[in-house]
mmCIF file of C-alpha atoms in Angstrom:
data_model
loop_
_atom_site.group_PDB
_atom_site.id
_atom_site.type_symbol
_atom_site.label_atom_id
_atom_site.label_comp_id
_atom_site.label_asym_id
_atom_site.label_seq_id
_atom_site.Cartn_x
_atom_site.Cartn_y
_atom_site.Cartn_z
ATOM 1 C CA MET A 216 -16.474 -1.265 -59.048
ATOM 2 C CA THR A 217 -17.232 -4.908 -58.199
ATOM 3 C CA GLN A 218 -20.257 -5.828 -56.131
ATOM 4 C CA ASN A 219 -20.777 -9.403 -54.855
ATOM 5 C CA SER A 220 -24.404 -10.108 -54.055
ATOM 6 C CA ILE A 221 -27.009 -12.795 -53.475
ATOM 7 C CA PHE A 222 -30.493 -12.414 -54.925
ATOM 8 C CA GLU A 223 -33.130 -14.465 -53.110
ATOM 9 C CA PRO A 224 -36.408 -14.581 -55.038
ATOM 10 C CA ASP A 225 -38.783 -17.192 -53.611
ATOM 11 C CA GLY A 226 -36.049 -18.432 -51.261
ATOM 12 C CA ARG A 227 -33.603 -19.193 -54.107
ATOM 13 C CA ALA A 228 -30.128 -17.894 -53.195
ATOM 14 C CA ILE A 229 -28.598 -16.936 -56.542
ATOM 15 C CA PRO A 230 -25.089 -15.455 -56.330
ATOM 16 C CA TYR A 231 -24.029 -12.775 -58.770
ATOM 17 C CA VAL A 232 -21.229 -10.287 -59.262
ATOM 18 C CA ASP A 233 -21.792 -6.956 -60.968
ATOM 19 C CA GLU A 234 -18.595 -5.552 -62.521
ATOM 20 C CA MET A 235 -19.519 -1.953 -63.160
ATOM 21 C CA SER A 236 -17.425 -0.128 -65.719
ATOM 22 C CA ASP A 237 -16.502 3.541 -65.712
ATOM 23 C CA GLY A 238 -17.746 3.899 -69.274
ATOM 24 C CA ASP A 239 -21.095 3.706 -70.938
ATOM 25 C CA GLY A 240 -20.217 0.711 -73.105
ATOM 26 C CA PRO A 241 -22.232 -2.440 -73.655
ATOM 27 C CA VAL A 242 -23.456 -4.818 -70.964
ATOM 28 C CA LEU A 243 -22.520 -8.495 -70.963
ATOM 29 C CA VAL A 244 -24.148 -11.209 -68.855
ATOM 30 C CA LEU A 245 -21.777 -14.130 -68.197
ATOM 31 C CA ILE A 246 -22.823 -17.498 -66.787
ATOM 32 C CA PRO A 247 -20.054 -19.864 -65.633
ATOM 33 C CA GLY A 248 -20.080 -23.551 -66.502
ATOM 34 C CA ARG A 249 -20.915 -26.458 -64.238
ATOM 35 C CA GLY A 250 -18.664 -26.764 -61.218
ATOM 36 C CA LEU A 251 -17.380 -23.219 -61.547
ATOM 37 C CA GLU A 252 -18.649 -20.564 -59.236
ATOM 38 C CA GLY A 253 -19.340 -17.054 -60.490
ATOM 39 C CA GLY A 254 -15.775 -15.995 -59.716
ATOM 40 C CA ALA A 255 -14.289 -18.337 -62.323
ATOM 41 C CA LEU A 256 -14.765 -15.730 -65.047
ATOM 42 C CA GLY A 257 -13.616 -12.935 -62.744
ATOM 43 C CA SER A 258 -10.377 -12.075 -64.537
ATOM 44 C CA VAL A 259 -12.122 -11.801 -67.905
ATOM 45 C CA ALA A 260 -14.893 -9.681 -66.334
ATOM 46 C CA HIS A 261 -12.377 -7.406 -64.602
ATOM 47 C CA ILE A 262 -10.465 -6.805 -67.836
ATOM 48 C CA LEU A 263 -13.680 -6.084 -69.761
ATOM 49 C CA ALA A 264 -14.910 -3.684 -67.054
ATOM 50 C CA GLY A 265 -11.618 -1.822 -67.370
ATOM 51 C CA GLU A 266 -12.382 -1.442 -71.066
ATOM 52 C CA GLY A 267 -15.825 0.087 -70.434
ATOM 53 C CA ILE A 268 -18.015 -3.030 -70.532
ATOM 54 C CA ARG A 269 -20.340 -3.757 -67.609
ATOM 55 C CA VAL A 270 -20.278 -7.482 -66.805
ATOM 56 C CA LEU A 271 -22.923 -9.245 -64.716
ATOM 57 C CA ARG A 272 -21.740 -12.748 -63.724
ATOM 58 C CA ILE A 273 -24.511 -15.055 -62.530
ATOM 59 C CA GLY A 274 -23.606 -18.183 -60.562
ATOM 60 C CA SER A 275 -25.657 -21.197 -59.534
ATOM 61 C CA ARG A 276 -27.580 -21.610 -56.329
ATOM 62 C CA ALA A 277 -25.233 -22.814 -53.603
ATOM 63 C CA GLY A 278 -25.353 -26.563 -53.077
ATOM 64 C CA GLU A 279 -28.053 -27.108 -55.709
ATOM 65 C CA GLU A 280 -26.172 -26.837 -58.999
ATOM 66 C CA SER A 281 -26.254 -30.548 -59.868
ATOM 67 C CA GLU A 282 -29.989 -30.697 -59.132
ATOM 68 C CA LEU A 283 -31.012 -27.711 -61.249
ATOM 69 C CA THR A 284 -32.634 -28.172 -64.638
ATOM 70 C CA LEU A 285 -31.685 -26.050 -67.612
ATOM 71 C CA GLU A 286 -35.029 -24.272 -67.293
ATOM 72 C CA GLN A 287 -34.341 -23.428 -63.628
ATOM 73 C CA ARG A 288 -30.907 -21.990 -64.464
ATOM 74 C CA VAL A 289 -32.477 -19.951 -67.294
ATOM 75 C CA GLN A 290 -35.123 -18.610 -64.888
ATOM 76 C CA ASP A 291 -32.483 -17.777 -62.267
ATOM 77 C CA ALA A 292 -30.405 -15.837 -64.813
ATOM 78 C CA SER A 293 -33.456 -13.996 -66.122
ATOM 79 C CA ASP A 294 -34.531 -13.091 -62.585
ATOM 80 C CA VAL A 295 -31.094 -11.723 -61.686
ATOM 81 C CA MET A 296 -31.031 -9.693 -64.901
ATOM 82 C CA ASP A 297 -34.407 -8.182 -63.954
ATOM 83 C CA HIS A 298 -33.169 -7.492 -60.432
ATOM 84 C CA ALA A 299 -30.029 -5.761 -61.758
ATOM 85 C CA GLY A 300 -32.089 -3.654 -64.168
ATOM 86 C CA ILE A 301 -30.582 -5.161 -67.316
ATOM 87 C CA GLY A 302 -32.753 -5.295 -70.405
ATOM 88 C CA ALA A 303 -31.631 -6.372 -73.853
ATOM 89 C CA THR A 304 -27.939 -7.236 -73.831
ATOM 90 C CA TRP A 305 -25.286 -9.749 -74.811
ATOM 91 C CA ILE A 306 -25.756 -13.050 -72.966
ATOM 92 C CA GLY A 307 -22.932 -15.557 -72.716
ATOM 93 C CA GLY A 308 -21.339 -18.292 -70.744
ATOM 94 C CA HIS A 309 -18.587 -20.837 -70.437
ATOM 95 C CA GLY A 310 -19.351 -24.460 -71.300
ATOM 96 C CA VAL A 311 -22.660 -25.425 -69.723
ATOM 97 C CA GLY A 312 -23.119 -21.747 -68.847
ATOM 98 C CA GLY A 313 -23.094 -21.096 -72.598
ATOM 99 C CA THR A 314 -25.888 -23.633 -72.980
ATOM 100 C CA VAL A 315 -27.866 -21.686 -70.374
ATOM 101 C CA ALA A 316 -27.137 -18.485 -72.333
ATOM 102 C CA ARG A 317 -28.346 -20.104 -75.574
ATOM 103 C CA ALA A 318 -31.554 -21.297 -73.917
ATOM 104 C CA LEU A 319 -32.160 -17.928 -72.235
ATOM 105 C CA SER A 320 -31.641 -15.996 -75.457
ATOM 106 C CA ALA A 321 -33.995 -18.342 -77.348
ATOM 107 C CA LYS A 322 -36.678 -18.213 -74.649
ATOM 108 C CA ARG A 323 -36.442 -14.476 -74.064
ATOM 109 C CA THR A 324 -35.607 -13.088 -77.494
ATOM 110 C CA ASP A 325 -36.386 -9.610 -76.154
ATOM 111 C CA ARG A 326 -33.342 -9.964 -73.865
ATOM 112 C CA ALA A 327 -30.706 -10.986 -76.422
ATOM 113 C CA LEU A 328 -28.699 -8.579 -78.529
ATOM 114 C CA GLY A 329 -26.188 -11.363 -79.105
ATOM 115 C CA VAL A 330 -24.868 -14.641 -77.717
ATOM 116 C CA LEU A 331 -21.308 -15.252 -76.511
ATOM 117 C CA LEU A 332 -20.179 -18.858 -76.126
ATOM 118 C CA LEU A 333 -16.884 -19.631 -74.392
ATOM 119 C CA GLY A 334 -16.549 -23.236 -75.494
ATOM 120 C CA VAL A 335 -19.567 -24.966 -77.008
ATOM 121 C CA GLU A 336 -21.389 -27.889 -75.499
ATOM 122 C CA ASP A 337 -22.708 -30.306 -78.155
ATOM 123 C CA VAL A 338 -26.383 -30.212 -77.173
ATOM 124 C CA ASP A 339 -29.640 -29.668 -79.002
ATOM 125 C CA VAL A 340 -30.469 -26.207 -77.662
ATOM 126 C CA PRO A 341 -31.819 -23.678 -80.155
ATOM 127 C CA LEU A 342 -30.215 -20.370 -80.959
ATOM 128 C CA ALA A 343 -32.155 -17.145 -80.702
ATOM 129 C CA PRO A 344 -33.189 -16.082 -84.191
ATOM 130 C CA SER A 345 -31.409 -13.226 -85.941
ATOM 131 C CA VAL A 346 -28.849 -12.370 -83.244
ATOM 132 C CA PRO A 347 -25.091 -12.474 -83.756
ATOM 133 C CA ILE A 348 -23.154 -15.298 -82.106
ATOM 134 C CA LEU A 349 -19.538 -15.096 -81.007
ATOM 135 C CA ILE A 350 -17.884 -18.425 -80.293
ATOM 136 C CA VAL A 351 -14.558 -18.308 -78.474
ATOM 137 C CA GLN A 352 -12.884 -21.674 -78.068
ATOM 138 C CA GLY A 353 -9.607 -23.188 -76.968
ATOM 139 C CA SER A 354 -7.696 -25.002 -79.685
ATOM 140 C CA GLU A 355 -6.824 -27.798 -77.247
ATOM 141 C CA ASP A 356 -10.164 -28.097 -75.439
ATOM 142 C CA ALA A 357 -10.732 -31.823 -74.949
ATOM 143 C CA VAL A 358 -14.004 -31.343 -73.011
ATOM 144 C CA MET A 359 -15.766 -29.154 -75.576
ATOM 145 C CA PRO A 360 -13.599 -29.549 -78.672
ATOM 146 C CA PRO A 361 -13.371 -26.882 -81.374
ATOM 147 C CA ALA A 362 -15.419 -29.160 -83.670
ATOM 148 C CA ASN A 363 -18.464 -28.307 -81.504
ATOM 149 C CA GLY A 364 -18.025 -24.606 -82.238
ATOM 150 C CA GLU A 365 -17.486 -25.241 -85.933
ATOM 151 C CA LYS A 366 -20.656 -27.356 -86.059
ATOM 152 C CA LEU A 367 -22.653 -24.571 -84.406
ATOM 153 C CA ARG A 368 -21.163 -21.948 -86.732
ATOM 154 C CA ALA A 369 -22.160 -24.077 -89.733
ATOM 155 C CA SER A 370 -25.770 -24.011 -88.481
ATOM 156 C CA ALA A 371 -25.848 -20.189 -88.652
ATOM 157 C CA PRO A 372 -22.949 -19.143 -90.917
ATOM 158 C CA GLU A 373 -24.398 -15.719 -91.723
ATOM 159 C CA ARG A 374 -24.281 -14.581 -88.094
ATOM 160 C CA ALA A 375 -21.826 -16.810 -86.199
ATOM 161 C CA SER A 376 -18.127 -16.030 -85.805
ATOM 162 C CA VAL A 377 -15.414 -18.161 -84.232
ATOM 163 C CA VAL A 378 -12.257 -16.985 -82.462
ATOM 164 C CA THR A 379 -9.788 -19.650 -81.352
ATOM 165 C CA ILE A 380 -7.402 -19.215 -78.418
ATOM 166 C CA PRO A 381 -4.222 -21.030 -79.536
ATOM 167 C CA GLY A 382 -3.141 -23.674 -77.019
ATOM 168 C CA GLY A 383 -6.204 -23.017 -74.863
ATOM 169 C CA GLY A 384 -7.711 -25.955 -72.999
ATOM 170 C CA HIS A 385 -11.201 -26.167 -71.570
ATOM 171 C CA LEU A 386 -10.478 -23.567 -68.907
ATOM 172 C CA PHE A 387 -9.011 -21.045 -71.369
ATOM 173 C CA PRO A 388 -10.999 -18.140 -69.831
ATOM 174 C CA VAL A 389 -9.095 -18.790 -66.591
ATOM 175 C CA SER A 390 -5.678 -19.612 -68.093
ATOM 176 C CA ASP A 391 -5.843 -17.029 -70.920
ATOM 177 C CA PRO A 392 -8.066 -14.230 -69.592
ATOM 178 C CA VAL A 393 -6.381 -11.427 -71.543
ATOM 179 C CA ASP A 394 -6.734 -13.158 -74.922
ATOM 180 C CA THR A 395 -10.305 -14.169 -74.048
ATOM 181 C CA ALA A 396 -11.286 -10.651 -72.938
ATOM 182 C CA PHE A 397 -9.739 -8.989 -75.966
ATOM 183 C CA ALA A 398 -11.507 -11.401 -78.334
ATOM 184 C CA ILE A 399 -14.801 -10.418 -76.685
ATOM 185 C CA GLU A 400 -14.006 -6.689 -76.616
ATOM 186 C CA ASP A 401 -12.919 -6.651 -80.254
ATOM 187 C CA TYR A 402 -16.194 -8.244 -81.294
ATOM 188 C CA LEU A 403 -18.494 -6.150 -79.116
#
């Protein structure tokens, strides 16, 4: 069952979608990249929910995305997770959303069982210590090229894995949702 909602702590209108699964599988928090609303990862979330994985997609505040700092996006995601009753789980995102996931997992190590990155932004954001990292990337991503994912994997080779979507561009989660979802499901 899909539930579209807005959480408004302190007047902040944070959209989120909770894709409840029928099973008792893992929970995955997904944060879309800049310029993509929470629905951009909807196909991947729907497929994963059908496979028993609960997916909580957290968007950006309406009309404020370009003005938000990384710390504000991290706080928004953490607040929505609290509101939805989600404790320690897998935290991931696409592009800039992955950067938010990295920062959230590093700041709140009690929240992160693992980190999922759909495309990797080349930024100096730490990784949470000791958690597994799954990097899924498009082989033809010109915005966040596969070299970014390989560089990140090299920084934590004992716990980082890379799956490449052949022919996938930057929006591979949208254009190749089945391959993306199955790469995530196989790993989780």
